[in-house]
Amino acid sequence: MSMATTTSSFMFLKLPTSSPCRTRLGSSRSYKFIKAQSSDIRKEHVVIVGGGIAGLATALSLHRLGVRSLVLEQSESLRTGGTSLTLFKNGWSVLDSIGVADNLRTQYLEIQGMVVKSEDGRELRSFNFKQEDDSQEVRAVERRVLLETLASQLPPDTIQYSSRLVKIEASSNGDTLLEFIDGSKLLAQIVIGCDGIRSPIANWMGFSEPKFVGHCAFRGLASYSGGQPLESRVNYIYGKGLRAGYVPVSPTKVYWFICFNSSSPGPKITDPTVLKKQAKELVENWPQELINIMDSTPDDTIIRTPLVDRWLWPAISPPVSAGRVVLVGDAWHPMTPNLGQGACCALEDAVVLAKKLARAINSDNTSVEEAFKSYGSERWPRIFPLTIRANLVGSALQWDNPVVCSVRNNIVIPKLVRLGPLLEHTNFTSESL
């Protein structure tokens, strides 16, 4: 509950160097005294930092369980940029449990299978999802629509925009003081960090920066006013140190990507005309269908991003929570997109955390700190192997040695790969909230 303080007081706390508390985001740890004049500080019970998929899904899950939260988003509105993301049955199970899946299903095509080709257009292998796993459900969803759908189900004033965090401090009673770029302050009893791969909350808790994995990706969303021409299947094309893919999203939209090896993340380029030119140059001699899709792509939907991840080594990486501060989604476990599980795992995190936190809030038997530790213990054995697996799959698909690529295309993919085992990681079920 939000409430104004009625008295003026000061809190002093000496922090040892081993504490996660810091004065400014990104600063080094040191001894500090924390002083907070409570008469100037707004108070909140549950605060979610970040209004992306993880943040909105966590807020909606808590709302379904009767727990109010405040979502702080640094942008002036929902960050609806980007293209689309692929959700497998585990993601749809979560969306079902929080009551938004059916609305999205009516807008997006169910993908029936996938086909793998070489760069010269030769088909190497095809799969049917239902034949491999009759419970599987695969759809690509526009990120913008997913965010808007989640936000539309939240109570009014749940999301506070233009709330860029610049300072985090821990108070003596376990609350967390958040200061924003406009000088306003908020004292939160519970903080849930859903602030993405460059998470200030994760940095404050002692996590390392995500590591560049040696690949970058172009992405785009083609648009066909008269209807897109593709079958409902994922199409992959594998080359040498280069791969591409495209999948129909809706009757009028097609998502595509190109992933290429790079020795560094490279400069940030925002000019969409330059991005499209660079992307097309990479695959100019590849199958014409891919080129046609790129030609049908509005320039302003094209993005280029370096791929990164963070491996959560046992006994080395910090725990997911520090007191009553906890991480969800990319803020905790950024992973490469090679298994299509980044958004799915963020959705899983959201419902698992929400159930444990709501139970702790509504019960005297479990503390919030215990609930957060239980969440970490349950999620880590799933997240850590998936992050590594996604990385290894991506590395294998980015081979550039001609001999190795020939073995991959002529032996491994046509004769050895089985899709069923590769989909076992989607076996996560969320009960209705």
mmCIF file with all atom_site columns, N, CA and C in Angstrom, residues 81-149:
data_model
loop_
_atom_site.group_PDB
_atom_site.id
_atom_site.type_symbol
_atom_site.label_atom_id
_atom_site.label_alt_id
_atom_site.label_comp_id
_atom_site.label_asym_id
_atom_site.label_entity_id
_atom_site.label_seq_id
_atom_site.pdbx_PDB_ins_code
_atom_site.Cartn_x
_atom_site.Cartn_y
_atom_site.Cartn_z
_atom_site.occupancy
_atom_site.B_iso_or_equiv
_atom_site.pdbx_formal_charge
_atom_site.auth_seq_id
_atom_site.auth_comp_id
_atom_site.auth_asym_id
_atom_site.auth_atom_id
_atom_site.pdbx_PDB_model_num
ATOM 1   N N  . GLY A 1 81  ? 9.223  -1.349  -28.784 1.00 0.00 ? 81  GLY A N  1
ATOM 2   C CA . GLY A 1 81  ? 10.105 -1.588  -29.911 1.00 0.00 ? 81  GLY A CA 1
ATOM 3   C C  . GLY A 1 81  ? 10.461 -3.061  -30.024 1.00 0.00 ? 81  GLY A C  1
ATOM 4   N N  . GLY A 1 82  ? 11.271 -3.376  -31.002 1.00 0.00 ? 82  GLY A N  1
ATOM 5   C CA . GLY A 1 82  ? 11.631 -4.776  -31.216 1.00 0.00 ? 82  GLY A CA 1
ATOM 6   C C  . GLY A 1 82  ? 10.704 -5.430  -32.217 1.00 0.00 ? 82  GLY A C  1
ATOM 7   N N  . THR A 1 83  ? 10.882 -6.709  -32.410 1.00 0.00 ? 83  THR A N  1
ATOM 8   C CA . THR A 1 83  ? 10.133 -7.401  -33.451 1.00 0.00 ? 83  THR A CA 1
ATOM 9   C C  . THR A 1 83  ? 9.146  -8.384  -32.834 1.00 0.00 ? 83  THR A C  1
ATOM 10  N N  . SER A 1 84  ? 9.497  -9.651  -32.856 1.00 0.00 ? 84  SER A N  1
ATOM 11  C CA . SER A 1 84  ? 8.609  -10.657 -32.268 1.00 0.00 ? 84  SER A CA 1
ATOM 12  C C  . SER A 1 84  ? 9.449  -11.656 -31.494 1.00 0.00 ? 84  SER A C  1
ATOM 13  N N  . LEU A 1 85  ? 8.778  -12.513 -30.760 1.00 0.00 ? 85  LEU A N  1
ATOM 14  C CA . LEU A 1 85  ? 9.458  -13.565 -30.017 1.00 0.00 ? 85  LEU A CA 1
ATOM 15  C C  . LEU A 1 85  ? 8.639  -14.838 -30.151 1.00 0.00 ? 85  LEU A C  1
ATOM 16  N N  . THR A 1 86  ? 9.327  -15.972 -30.105 1.00 0.00 ? 86  THR A N  1
ATOM 17  C CA . THR A 1 86  ? 8.668  -17.259 -30.259 1.00 0.00 ? 86  THR A CA 1
ATOM 18  C C  . THR A 1 86  ? 8.378  -17.858 -28.890 1.00 0.00 ? 86  THR A C  1
ATOM 19  N N  . LEU A 1 87  ? 7.137  -18.244 -28.679 1.00 0.00 ? 87  LEU A N  1
ATOM 20  C CA . LEU A 1 87  ? 6.731  -18.864 -27.427 1.00 0.00 ? 87  LEU A CA 1
ATOM 21  C C  . LEU A 1 87  ? 6.364  -20.320 -27.662 1.00 0.00 ? 87  LEU A C  1
ATOM 22  N N  . PHE A 1 88  ? 6.980  -21.199 -26.881 1.00 0.00 ? 88  PHE A N  1
ATOM 23  C CA . PHE A 1 88  ? 6.664  -22.626 -26.935 1.00 0.00 ? 88  PHE A CA 1
ATOM 24  C C  . PHE A 1 88  ? 5.617  -22.940 -25.866 1.00 0.00 ? 88  PHE A C  1
ATOM 25  N N  . LYS A 1 89  ? 5.295  -24.217 -25.678 1.00 0.00 ? 89  LYS A N  1
ATOM 26  C CA . LYS A 1 89  ? 4.162  -24.574 -24.829 1.00 0.00 ? 89  LYS A CA 1
ATOM 27  C C  . LYS A 1 89  ? 4.344  -24.132 -23.385 1.00 0.00 ? 89  LYS A C  1
ATOM 28  N N  . ASN A 1 90  ? 5.597  -24.047 -22.912 1.00 0.00 ? 90  ASN A N  1
ATOM 29  C CA . ASN A 1 90  ? 5.791  -23.580 -21.536 1.00 0.00 ? 90  ASN A CA 1
ATOM 30  C C  . ASN A 1 90  ? 5.392  -22.113 -21.392 1.00 0.00 ? 90  ASN A C  1
ATOM 31  N N  . GLY A 1 91  ? 5.697  -21.304 -22.396 1.00 0.00 ? 91  GLY A N  1
ATOM 32  C CA . GLY A 1 91  ? 5.277  -19.911 -22.357 1.00 0.00 ? 91  GLY A CA 1
ATOM 33  C C  . GLY A 1 91  ? 3.766  -19.767 -22.421 1.00 0.00 ? 91  GLY A C  1
ATOM 34  N N  . TRP A 1 92  ? 3.131  -20.568 -23.267 1.00 0.00 ? 92  TRP A N  1
ATOM 35  C CA . TRP A 1 92  ? 1.674  -20.508 -23.387 1.00 0.00 ? 92  TRP A CA 1
ATOM 36  C C  . TRP A 1 92  ? 0.990  -21.015 -22.123 1.00 0.00 ? 92  TRP A C  1
ATOM 37  N N  . SER A 1 93  ? 1.612  -21.965 -21.445 1.00 0.00 ? 93  SER A N  1
ATOM 38  C CA . SER A 1 93  ? 1.050  -22.448 -20.180 1.00 0.00 ? 93  SER A CA 1
ATOM 39  C C  . SER A 1 93  ? 0.995  -21.325 -19.152 1.00 0.00 ? 93  SER A C  1
ATOM 40  N N  . VAL A 1 94  ? 2.048  -20.514 -19.099 1.00 0.00 ? 94  VAL A N  1
ATOM 41  C CA . VAL A 1 94  ? 2.051  -19.389 -18.167 1.00 0.00 ? 94  VAL A CA 1
ATOM 42  C C  . VAL A 1 94  ? 1.007  -18.357 -18.565 1.00 0.00 ? 94  VAL A C  1
ATOM 43  N N  . LEU A 1 95  ? 0.936  -18.039 -19.849 1.00 0.00 ? 95  LEU A N  1
ATOM 44  C CA . LEU A 1 95  ? -0.041 -17.049 -20.302 1.00 0.00 ? 95  LEU A CA 1
ATOM 45  C C  . LEU A 1 95  ? -1.463 -17.532 -20.053 1.00 0.00 ? 95  LEU A C  1
ATOM 46  N N  . ASP A 1 96  ? -1.687 -18.847 -20.165 1.00 0.00 ? 96  ASP A N  1
ATOM 47  C CA . ASP A 1 96  ? -2.991 -19.409 -19.800 1.00 0.00 ? 96  ASP A CA 1
ATOM 48  C C  . ASP A 1 96  ? -3.272 -19.189 -18.317 1.00 0.00 ? 96  ASP A C  1
ATOM 49  N N  . SER A 1 97  ? -2.264 -19.431 -17.491 1.00 0.00 ? 97  SER A N  1
ATOM 50  C CA . SER A 1 97  ? -2.470 -19.367 -16.041 1.00 0.00 ? 97  SER A CA 1
ATOM 51  C C  . SER A 1 97  ? -2.783 -17.952 -15.567 1.00 0.00 ? 97  SER A C  1
ATOM 52  N N  . ILE A 1 98  ? -2.279 -16.938 -16.292 1.00 0.00 ? 98  ILE A N  1
ATOM 53  C CA . ILE A 1 98  ? -2.562 -15.560 -15.879 1.00 0.00 ? 98  ILE A CA 1
ATOM 54  C C  . ILE A 1 98  ? -3.683 -14.935 -16.702 1.00 0.00 ? 98  ILE A C  1
ATOM 55  N N  . GLY A 1 99  ? -4.279 -15.736 -17.590 1.00 0.00 ? 99  GLY A N  1
ATOM 56  C CA . GLY A 1 99  ? -5.519 -15.318 -18.228 1.00 0.00 ? 99  GLY A CA 1
ATOM 57  C C  . GLY A 1 99  ? -5.423 -14.436 -19.453 1.00 0.00 ? 99  GLY A C  1
ATOM 58  N N  . VAL A 1 100 ? -4.310 -14.505 -20.208 1.00 0.00 ? 100 VAL A N  1
ATOM 59  C CA . VAL A 1 100 ? -4.197 -13.665 -21.404 1.00 0.00 ? 100 VAL A CA 1
ATOM 60  C C  . VAL A 1 100 ? -3.931 -14.460 -22.678 1.00 0.00 ? 100 VAL A C  1
ATOM 61  N N  . ALA A 1 101 ? -3.768 -15.767 -22.563 1.00 0.00 ? 101 ALA A N  1
ATOM 62  C CA . ALA A 1 101 ? -3.348 -16.564 -23.712 1.00 0.00 ? 101 ALA A CA 1
ATOM 63  C C  . ALA A 1 101 ? -4.372 -16.564 -24.839 1.00 0.00 ? 101 ALA A C  1
ATOM 64  N N  . ASP A 1 102 ? -5.647 -16.745 -24.516 1.00 0.00 ? 102 ASP A N  1
ATOM 65  C CA . ASP A 1 102 ? -6.654 -16.876 -25.564 1.00 0.00 ? 102 ASP A CA 1
ATOM 66  C C  . ASP A 1 102 ? -6.760 -15.614 -26.405 1.00 0.00 ? 102 ASP A C  1
ATOM 67  N N  . ASN A 1 103 ? -6.606 -14.464 -25.777 1.00 0.00 ? 103 ASN A N  1
ATOM 68  C CA . ASN A 1 103 ? -6.632 -13.208 -26.522 1.00 0.00 ? 103 ASN A CA 1
ATOM 69  C C  . ASN A 1 103 ? -5.511 -13.155 -27.553 1.00 0.00 ? 103 ASN A C  1
ATOM 70  N N  . LEU A 1 104 ? -4.350 -13.654 -27.189 1.00 0.00 ? 104 LEU A N  1
ATOM 71  C CA . LEU A 1 104 ? -3.201 -13.640 -28.093 1.00 0.00 ? 104 LEU A CA 1
ATOM 72  C C  . LEU A 1 104 ? -3.328 -14.714 -29.164 1.00 0.00 ? 104 LEU A C  1
ATOM 73  N N  . ARG A 1 105 ? -3.867 -15.870 -28.805 1.00 0.00 ? 105 ARG A N  1
ATOM 74  C CA . ARG A 1 105 ? -4.006 -16.959 -29.781 1.00 0.00 ? 105 ARG A CA 1
ATOM 75  C C  . ARG A 1 105 ? -4.825 -16.539 -30.999 1.00 0.00 ? 105 ARG A C  1
ATOM 76  N N  . THR A 1 106 ? -5.828 -15.709 -30.780 1.00 0.00 ? 106 THR A N  1
ATOM 77  C CA . THR A 1 106 ? -6.685 -15.305 -31.893 1.00 0.00 ? 106 THR A CA 1
ATOM 78  C C  . THR A 1 106 ? -5.945 -14.421 -32.897 1.00 0.00 ? 106 THR A C  1
ATOM 79  N N  . GLN A 1 107 ? -4.804 -13.873 -32.502 1.00 0.00 ? 107 GLN A N  1
ATOM 80  C CA . GLN A 1 107 ? -4.082 -12.938 -33.368 1.00 0.00 ? 107 GLN A CA 1
ATOM 81  C C  . GLN A 1 107 ? -2.888 -13.563 -34.085 1.00 0.00 ? 107 GLN A C  1
ATOM 82  N N  . TYR A 1 108 ? -2.424 -14.722 -33.593 1.00 0.00 ? 108 TYR A N  1
ATOM 83  C CA . TYR A 1 108 ? -1.171 -15.269 -34.114 1.00 0.00 ? 108 TYR A CA 1
ATOM 84  C C  . TYR A 1 108 ? -1.318 -16.718 -34.560 1.00 0.00 ? 108 TYR A C  1
ATOM 85  N N  . LEU A 1 109 ? -0.566 -17.056 -35.592 1.00 0.00 ? 109 LEU A N  1
ATOM 86  C CA . LEU A 1 109 ? -0.652 -18.378 -36.209 1.00 0.00 ? 109 LEU A CA 1
ATOM 87  C C  . LEU A 1 109 ? 0.039  -19.431 -35.358 1.00 0.00 ? 109 LEU A C  1
ATOM 88  N N  . GLU A 1 110 ? -0.524 -20.625 -35.311 1.00 0.00 ? 110 GLU A N  1
ATOM 89  C CA . GLU A 1 110 ? 0.182  -21.732 -34.682 1.00 0.00 ? 110 GLU A CA 1
ATOM 90  C C  . GLU A 1 110 ? 1.141  -22.327 -35.702 1.00 0.00 ? 110 GLU A C  1
ATOM 91  N N  . ILE A 1 111 ? 2.402  -22.441 -35.321 1.00 0.00 ? 111 ILE A N  1
ATOM 92  C CA . ILE A 1 111 ? 3.442  -22.945 -36.220 1.00 0.00 ? 111 ILE A CA 1
ATOM 93  C C  . ILE A 1 111 ? 3.420  -24.470 -36.189 1.00 0.00 ? 111 ILE A C  1
ATOM 94  N N  . GLN A 1 112 ? 3.327  -25.078 -37.367 1.00 0.00 ? 112 GLN A N  1
ATOM 95  C CA . GLN A 1 112 ? 3.154  -26.524 -37.453 1.00 0.00 ? 112 GLN A CA 1
ATOM 96  C C  . GLN A 1 112 ? 4.461  -27.305 -37.375 1.00 0.00 ? 112 GLN A C  1
ATOM 97  N N  . GLY A 1 113 ? 5.553  -26.707 -37.830 1.00 0.00 ? 113 GLY A N  1
ATOM 98  C CA . GLY A 1 113 ? 6.818  -27.452 -37.849 1.00 0.00 ? 113 GLY A CA 1
ATOM 99  C C  . GLY A 1 113 ? 7.965  -26.569 -38.272 1.00 0.00 ? 113 GLY A C  1
ATOM 100 N N  . MET A 1 114 ? 9.055  -27.189 -38.678 1.00 0.00 ? 114 MET A N  1
ATOM 101 C CA . MET A 1 114 ? 10.227 -26.441 -39.104 1.00 0.00 ? 114 MET A CA 1
ATOM 102 C C  . MET A 1 114 ? 10.944 -27.175 -40.223 1.00 0.00 ? 114 MET A C  1
ATOM 103 N N  . VAL A 1 115 ? 11.644 -26.404 -41.043 1.00 0.00 ? 115 VAL A N  1
ATOM 104 C CA . VAL A 1 115 ? 12.447 -26.966 -42.121 1.00 0.00 ? 115 VAL A CA 1
ATOM 105 C C  . VAL A 1 115 ? 13.831 -26.334 -42.061 1.00 0.00 ? 115 VAL A C  1
ATOM 106 N N  . VAL A 1 116 ? 14.846 -27.150 -42.284 1.00 0.00 ? 116 VAL A N  1
ATOM 107 C CA . VAL A 1 116 ? 16.230 -26.684 -42.244 1.00 0.00 ? 116 VAL A CA 1
ATOM 108 C C  . VAL A 1 116 ? 16.831 -26.813 -43.643 1.00 0.00 ? 116 VAL A C  1
ATOM 109 N N  . LYS A 1 117 ? 17.461 -25.735 -44.113 1.00 0.00 ? 117 LYS A N  1
ATOM 110 C CA . LYS A 1 117 ? 18.055 -25.706 -45.449 1.00 0.00 ? 117 LYS A CA 1
ATOM 111 C C  . LYS A 1 117 ? 19.512 -25.266 -45.373 1.00 0.00 ? 117 LYS A C  1
ATOM 112 N N  . SER A 1 118 ? 20.252 -25.581 -46.409 1.00 0.00 ? 118 SER A N  1
ATOM 113 C CA . SER A 1 118 ? 21.609 -25.062 -46.547 1.00 0.00 ? 118 SER A CA 1
ATOM 114 C C  . SER A 1 118 ? 21.538 -23.721 -47.263 1.00 0.00 ? 118 SER A C  1
ATOM 115 N N  . GLU A 1 119 ? 22.645 -23.019 -47.313 1.00 0.00 ? 119 GLU A N  1
ATOM 116 C CA . GLU A 1 119 ? 22.640 -21.682 -47.895 1.00 0.00 ? 119 GLU A CA 1
ATOM 117 C C  . GLU A 1 119 ? 22.327 -21.677 -49.386 1.00 0.00 ? 119 GLU A C  1
ATOM 118 N N  . ASP A 1 120 ? 22.491 -22.823 -50.060 1.00 0.00 ? 120 ASP A N  1
ATOM 119 C CA . ASP A 1 120 ? 22.136 -22.892 -51.473 1.00 0.00 ? 120 ASP A CA 1
ATOM 120 C C  . ASP A 1 120 ? 20.676 -23.295 -51.682 1.00 0.00 ? 120 ASP A C  1
ATOM 121 N N  . GLY A 1 121 ? 19.910 -23.406 -50.602 1.00 0.00 ? 121 GLY A N  1
ATOM 122 C CA . GLY A 1 121 ? 18.491 -23.700 -50.712 1.00 0.00 ? 121 GLY A CA 1
ATOM 123 C C  . GLY A 1 121 ? 18.132 -25.166 -50.621 1.00 0.00 ? 121 GLY A C  1
ATOM 124 N N  . ARG A 1 122 ? 19.112 -26.044 -50.462 1.00 0.00 ? 122 ARG A N  1
ATOM 125 C CA . ARG A 1 122 ? 18.839 -27.481 -50.383 1.00 0.00 ? 122 ARG A CA 1
ATOM 126 C C  . ARG A 1 122 ? 18.218 -27.825 -49.029 1.00 0.00 ? 122 ARG A C  1
ATOM 127 N N  . GLU A 1 123 ? 17.105 -28.567 -49.038 1.00 0.00 ? 123 GLU A N  1
ATOM 128 C CA . GLU A 1 123 ? 16.461 -28.948 -47.788 1.00 0.00 ? 123 GLU A CA 1
ATOM 129 C C  . GLU A 1 123 ? 17.236 -30.077 -47.117 1.00 0.00 ? 123 GLU A C  1
ATOM 130 N N  . LEU A 1 124 ? 17.587 -29.874 -45.862 1.00 0.00 ? 124 LEU A N  1
ATOM 131 C CA . LEU A 1 124 ? 18.358 -30.859 -45.106 1.00 0.00 ? 124 LEU A CA 1
ATOM 132 C C  . LEU A 1 124 ? 17.464 -31.737 -44.230 1.00 0.00 ? 124 LEU A C  1
ATOM 133 N N  . ARG A 1 125 ? 16.405 -31.146 -43.698 1.00 0.00 ? 125 ARG A N  1
ATOM 134 C CA . ARG A 1 125 ? 15.554 -31.897 -42.791 1.00 0.00 ? 125 ARG A CA 1
ATOM 135 C C  . ARG A 1 125 ? 14.286 -31.089 -42.507 1.00 0.00 ? 125 ARG A C  1
ATOM 136 N N  . SER A 1 126 ? 13.195 -31.764 -42.264 1.00 0.00 ? 126 SER A N  1
ATOM 137 C CA . SER A 1 126 ? 11.972 -31.084 -41.844 1.00 0.00 ? 126 SER A CA 1
ATOM 138 C C  . SER A 1 126 ? 11.354 -31.841 -40.673 1.00 0.00 ? 126 SER A C  1
ATOM 139 N N  . PHE A 1 127 ? 10.630 -31.123 -39.831 1.00 0.00 ? 127 PHE A N  1
ATOM 140 C CA . PHE A 1 127 ? 10.015 -31.702 -38.645 1.00 0.00 ? 127 PHE A CA 1
ATOM 141 C C  . PHE A 1 127 ? 8.595  -31.183 -38.509 1.00 0.00 ? 127 PHE A C  1
ATOM 142 N N  . ASN A 1 128 ? 7.728  -31.997 -37.895 1.00 0.00 ? 128 ASN A N  1
ATOM 143 C CA . ASN A 1 128 ? 6.386  -31.579 -37.533 1.00 0.00 ? 128 ASN A CA 1
ATOM 144 C C  . ASN A 1 128 ? 6.306  -31.565 -36.007 1.00 0.00 ? 128 ASN A C  1
ATOM 145 N N  . PHE A 1 129 ? 5.980  -30.412 -35.425 1.00 0.00 ? 129 PHE A N  1
ATOM 146 C CA . PHE A 1 129 ? 6.004  -30.286 -33.970 1.00 0.00 ? 129 PHE A CA 1
ATOM 147 C C  . PHE A 1 129 ? 5.072  -31.277 -33.279 1.00 0.00 ? 129 PHE A C  1
ATOM 148 N N  . LYS A 1 130 ? 3.854  -31.429 -33.785 1.00 0.00 ? 130 LYS A N  1
ATOM 149 C CA . LYS A 1 130 ? 2.882  -32.305 -33.138 1.00 0.00 ? 130 LYS A CA 1
ATOM 150 C C  . LYS A 1 130 ? 3.306  -33.771 -33.208 1.00 0.00 ? 130 LYS A C  1
ATOM 151 N N  . GLN A 1 131 ? 3.996  -34.151 -34.280 1.00 0.00 ? 131 GLN A N  1
ATOM 152 C CA . GLN A 1 131 ? 4.475  -35.531 -34.384 1.00 0.00 ? 131 GLN A CA 1
ATOM 153 C C  . GLN A 1 131 ? 5.574  -35.800 -33.368 1.00 0.00 ? 131 GLN A C  1
ATOM 154 N N  . GLU A 1 132 ? 6.365  -34.794 -33.066 1.00 0.00 ? 132 GLU A N  1
ATOM 155 C CA . GLU A 1 132 ? 7.438  -34.944 -32.084 1.00 0.00 ? 132 GLU A CA 1
ATOM 156 C C  . GLU A 1 132 ? 6.903  -34.855 -30.653 1.00 0.00 ? 132 GLU A C  1
ATOM 157 N N  . ASP A 1 133 ? 5.869  -34.008 -30.466 1.00 0.00 ? 133 ASP A N  1
ATOM 158 C CA . ASP A 1 133 ? 5.299  -33.781 -29.132 1.00 0.00 ? 133 ASP A CA 1
ATOM 159 C C  . ASP A 1 133 ? 3.883  -33.263 -29.346 1.00 0.00 ? 133 ASP A C  1
ATOM 160 N N  . ASP A 1 134 ? 2.900  -34.139 -29.158 1.00 0.00 ? 134 ASP A N  1
ATOM 161 C CA . ASP A 1 134 ? 1.526  -33.758 -29.503 1.00 0.00 ? 134 ASP A CA 1
ATOM 162 C C  . ASP A 1 134 ? 0.959  -32.675 -28.597 1.00 0.00 ? 134 ASP A C  1
ATOM 163 N N  . SER A 1 135 ? 1.641  -32.362 -27.496 1.00 0.00 ? 135 SER A N  1
ATOM 164 C CA . SER A 1 135 ? 1.183  -31.284 -26.620 1.00 0.00 ? 135 SER A CA 1
ATOM 165 C C  . SER A 1 135 ? 1.856  -29.948 -26.936 1.00 0.00 ? 135 SER A C  1
ATOM 166 N N  . GLN A 1 136 ? 2.749  -29.945 -27.922 1.00 0.00 ? 136 GLN A N  1
ATOM 167 C CA . GLN A 1 136 ? 3.518  -28.739 -28.221 1.00 0.00 ? 136 GLN A CA 1
ATOM 168 C C  . GLN A 1 136 ? 2.627  -27.654 -28.829 1.00 0.00 ? 136 GLN A C  1
ATOM 169 N N  . GLU A 1 137 ? 2.920  -26.411 -28.494 1.00 0.00 ? 137 GLU A N  1
ATOM 170 C CA . GLU A 1 137 ? 2.253  -25.254 -29.080 1.00 0.00 ? 137 GLU A CA 1
ATOM 171 C C  . GLU A 1 137 ? 3.312  -24.199 -29.335 1.00 0.00 ? 137 GLU A C  1
ATOM 172 N N  . VAL A 1 138 ? 3.450  -23.780 -30.583 1.00 0.00 ? 138 VAL A N  1
ATOM 173 C CA . VAL A 1 138 ? 4.466  -22.802 -30.959 1.00 0.00 ? 138 VAL A CA 1
ATOM 174 C C  . VAL A 1 138 ? 3.801  -21.680 -31.749 1.00 0.00 ? 138 VAL A C  1
ATOM 175 N N  . ARG A 1 139 ? 3.991  -20.478 -31.296 1.00 0.00 ? 139 ARG A N  1
ATOM 176 C CA . ARG A 1 139 ? 3.513  -19.294 -32.014 1.00 0.00 ? 139 ARG A CA 1
ATOM 177 C C  . ARG A 1 139 ? 4.525  -18.177 -31.817 1.00 0.00 ? 139 ARG A C  1
ATOM 178 N N  . ALA A 1 140 ? 4.738  -17.402 -32.867 1.00 0.00 ? 140 ALA A N  1
ATOM 179 C CA . ALA A 1 140 ? 5.532  -16.184 -32.738 1.00 0.00 ? 140 ALA A CA 1
ATOM 180 C C  . ALA A 1 140 ? 4.570  -15.040 -32.444 1.00 0.00 ? 140 ALA A C  1
ATOM 181 N N  . VAL A 1 141 ? 4.949  -14.189 -31.492 1.00 0.00 ? 141 VAL A N  1
ATOM 182 C CA . VAL A 1 141 ? 4.081  -13.119 -31.007 1.00 0.00 ? 141 VAL A CA 1
ATOM 183 C C  . VAL A 1 141 ? 4.828  -11.798 -31.097 1.00 0.00 ? 141 VAL A C  1
ATOM 184 N N  . GLU A 1 142 ? 4.170  -10.764 -31.572 1.00 0.00 ? 142 GLU A N  1
ATOM 185 C CA . GLU A 1 142 ? 4.791  -9.449  -31.581 1.00 0.00 ? 142 GLU A CA 1
ATOM 186 C C  . GLU A 1 142 ? 5.018  -8.976  -30.150 1.00 0.00 ? 142 GLU A C  1
ATOM 187 N N  . ARG A 1 143 ? 6.209  -8.526  -29.881 1.00 0.00 ? 143 ARG A N  1
ATOM 188 C CA . ARG A 1 143 ? 6.545  -8.076  -28.521 1.00 0.00 ? 143 ARG A CA 1
ATOM 189 C C  . ARG A 1 143 ? 5.636  -6.938  -28.083 1.00 0.00 ? 143 ARG A C  1
ATOM 190 N N  . ARG A 1 144 ? 5.371  -6.024  -28.983 1.00 0.00 ? 144 ARG A N  1
ATOM 191 C CA . ARG A 1 144 ? 4.505  -4.889  -28.652 1.00 0.00 ? 144 ARG A CA 1
ATOM 192 C C  . ARG A 1 144 ? 3.138  -5.355  -28.173 1.00 0.00 ? 144 ARG A C  1
ATOM 193 N N  . VAL A 1 145 ? 2.531  -6.283  -28.902 1.00 0.00 ? 145 VAL A N  1
ATOM 194 C CA . VAL A 1 145 ? 1.186  -6.733  -28.559 1.00 0.00 ? 145 VAL A CA 1
ATOM 195 C C  . VAL A 1 145 ? 1.188  -7.504  -27.241 1.00 0.00 ? 145 VAL A C  1
ATOM 196 N N  . LEU A 1 146 ? 2.230  -8.303  -27.000 1.00 0.00 ? 146 LEU A N  1
ATOM 197 C CA . LEU A 1 146 ? 2.314  -9.032  -25.741 1.00 0.00 ? 146 LEU A CA 1
ATOM 198 C C  . LEU A 1 146 ? 2.371  -8.061  -24.563 1.00 0.00 ? 146 LEU A C  1
ATOM 199 N N  . LEU A 1 147 ? 3.208  -7.028  -24.665 1.00 0.00 ? 147 LEU A N  1
ATOM 200 C CA . LEU A 1 147 ? 3.308  -6.052  -23.586 1.00 0.00 ? 147 LEU A CA 1
ATOM 201 C C  . LEU A 1 147 ? 1.987  -5.321  -23.371 1.00 0.00 ? 147 LEU A C  1
ATOM 202 N N  . GLU A 1 148 ? 1.366  -4.896  -24.451 1.00 0.00 ? 148 GLU A N  1
ATOM 203 C CA . GLU A 1 148 ? 0.101  -4.165  -24.332 1.00 0.00 ? 148 GLU A CA 1
ATOM 204 C C  . GLU A 1 148 ? -0.987 -5.050  -23.733 1.00 0.00 ? 148 GLU A C  1
ATOM 205 N N  . THR A 1 149 ? -0.981 -6.326  -24.072 1.00 0.00 ? 149 THR A N  1
ATOM 206 C CA . THR A 1 149 ? -1.976 -7.251  -23.530 1.00 0.00 ? 149 THR A CA 1
ATOM 207 C C  . THR A 1 149 ? -1.790 -7.440  -22.030 1.00 0.00 ? 149 THR A C  1
#
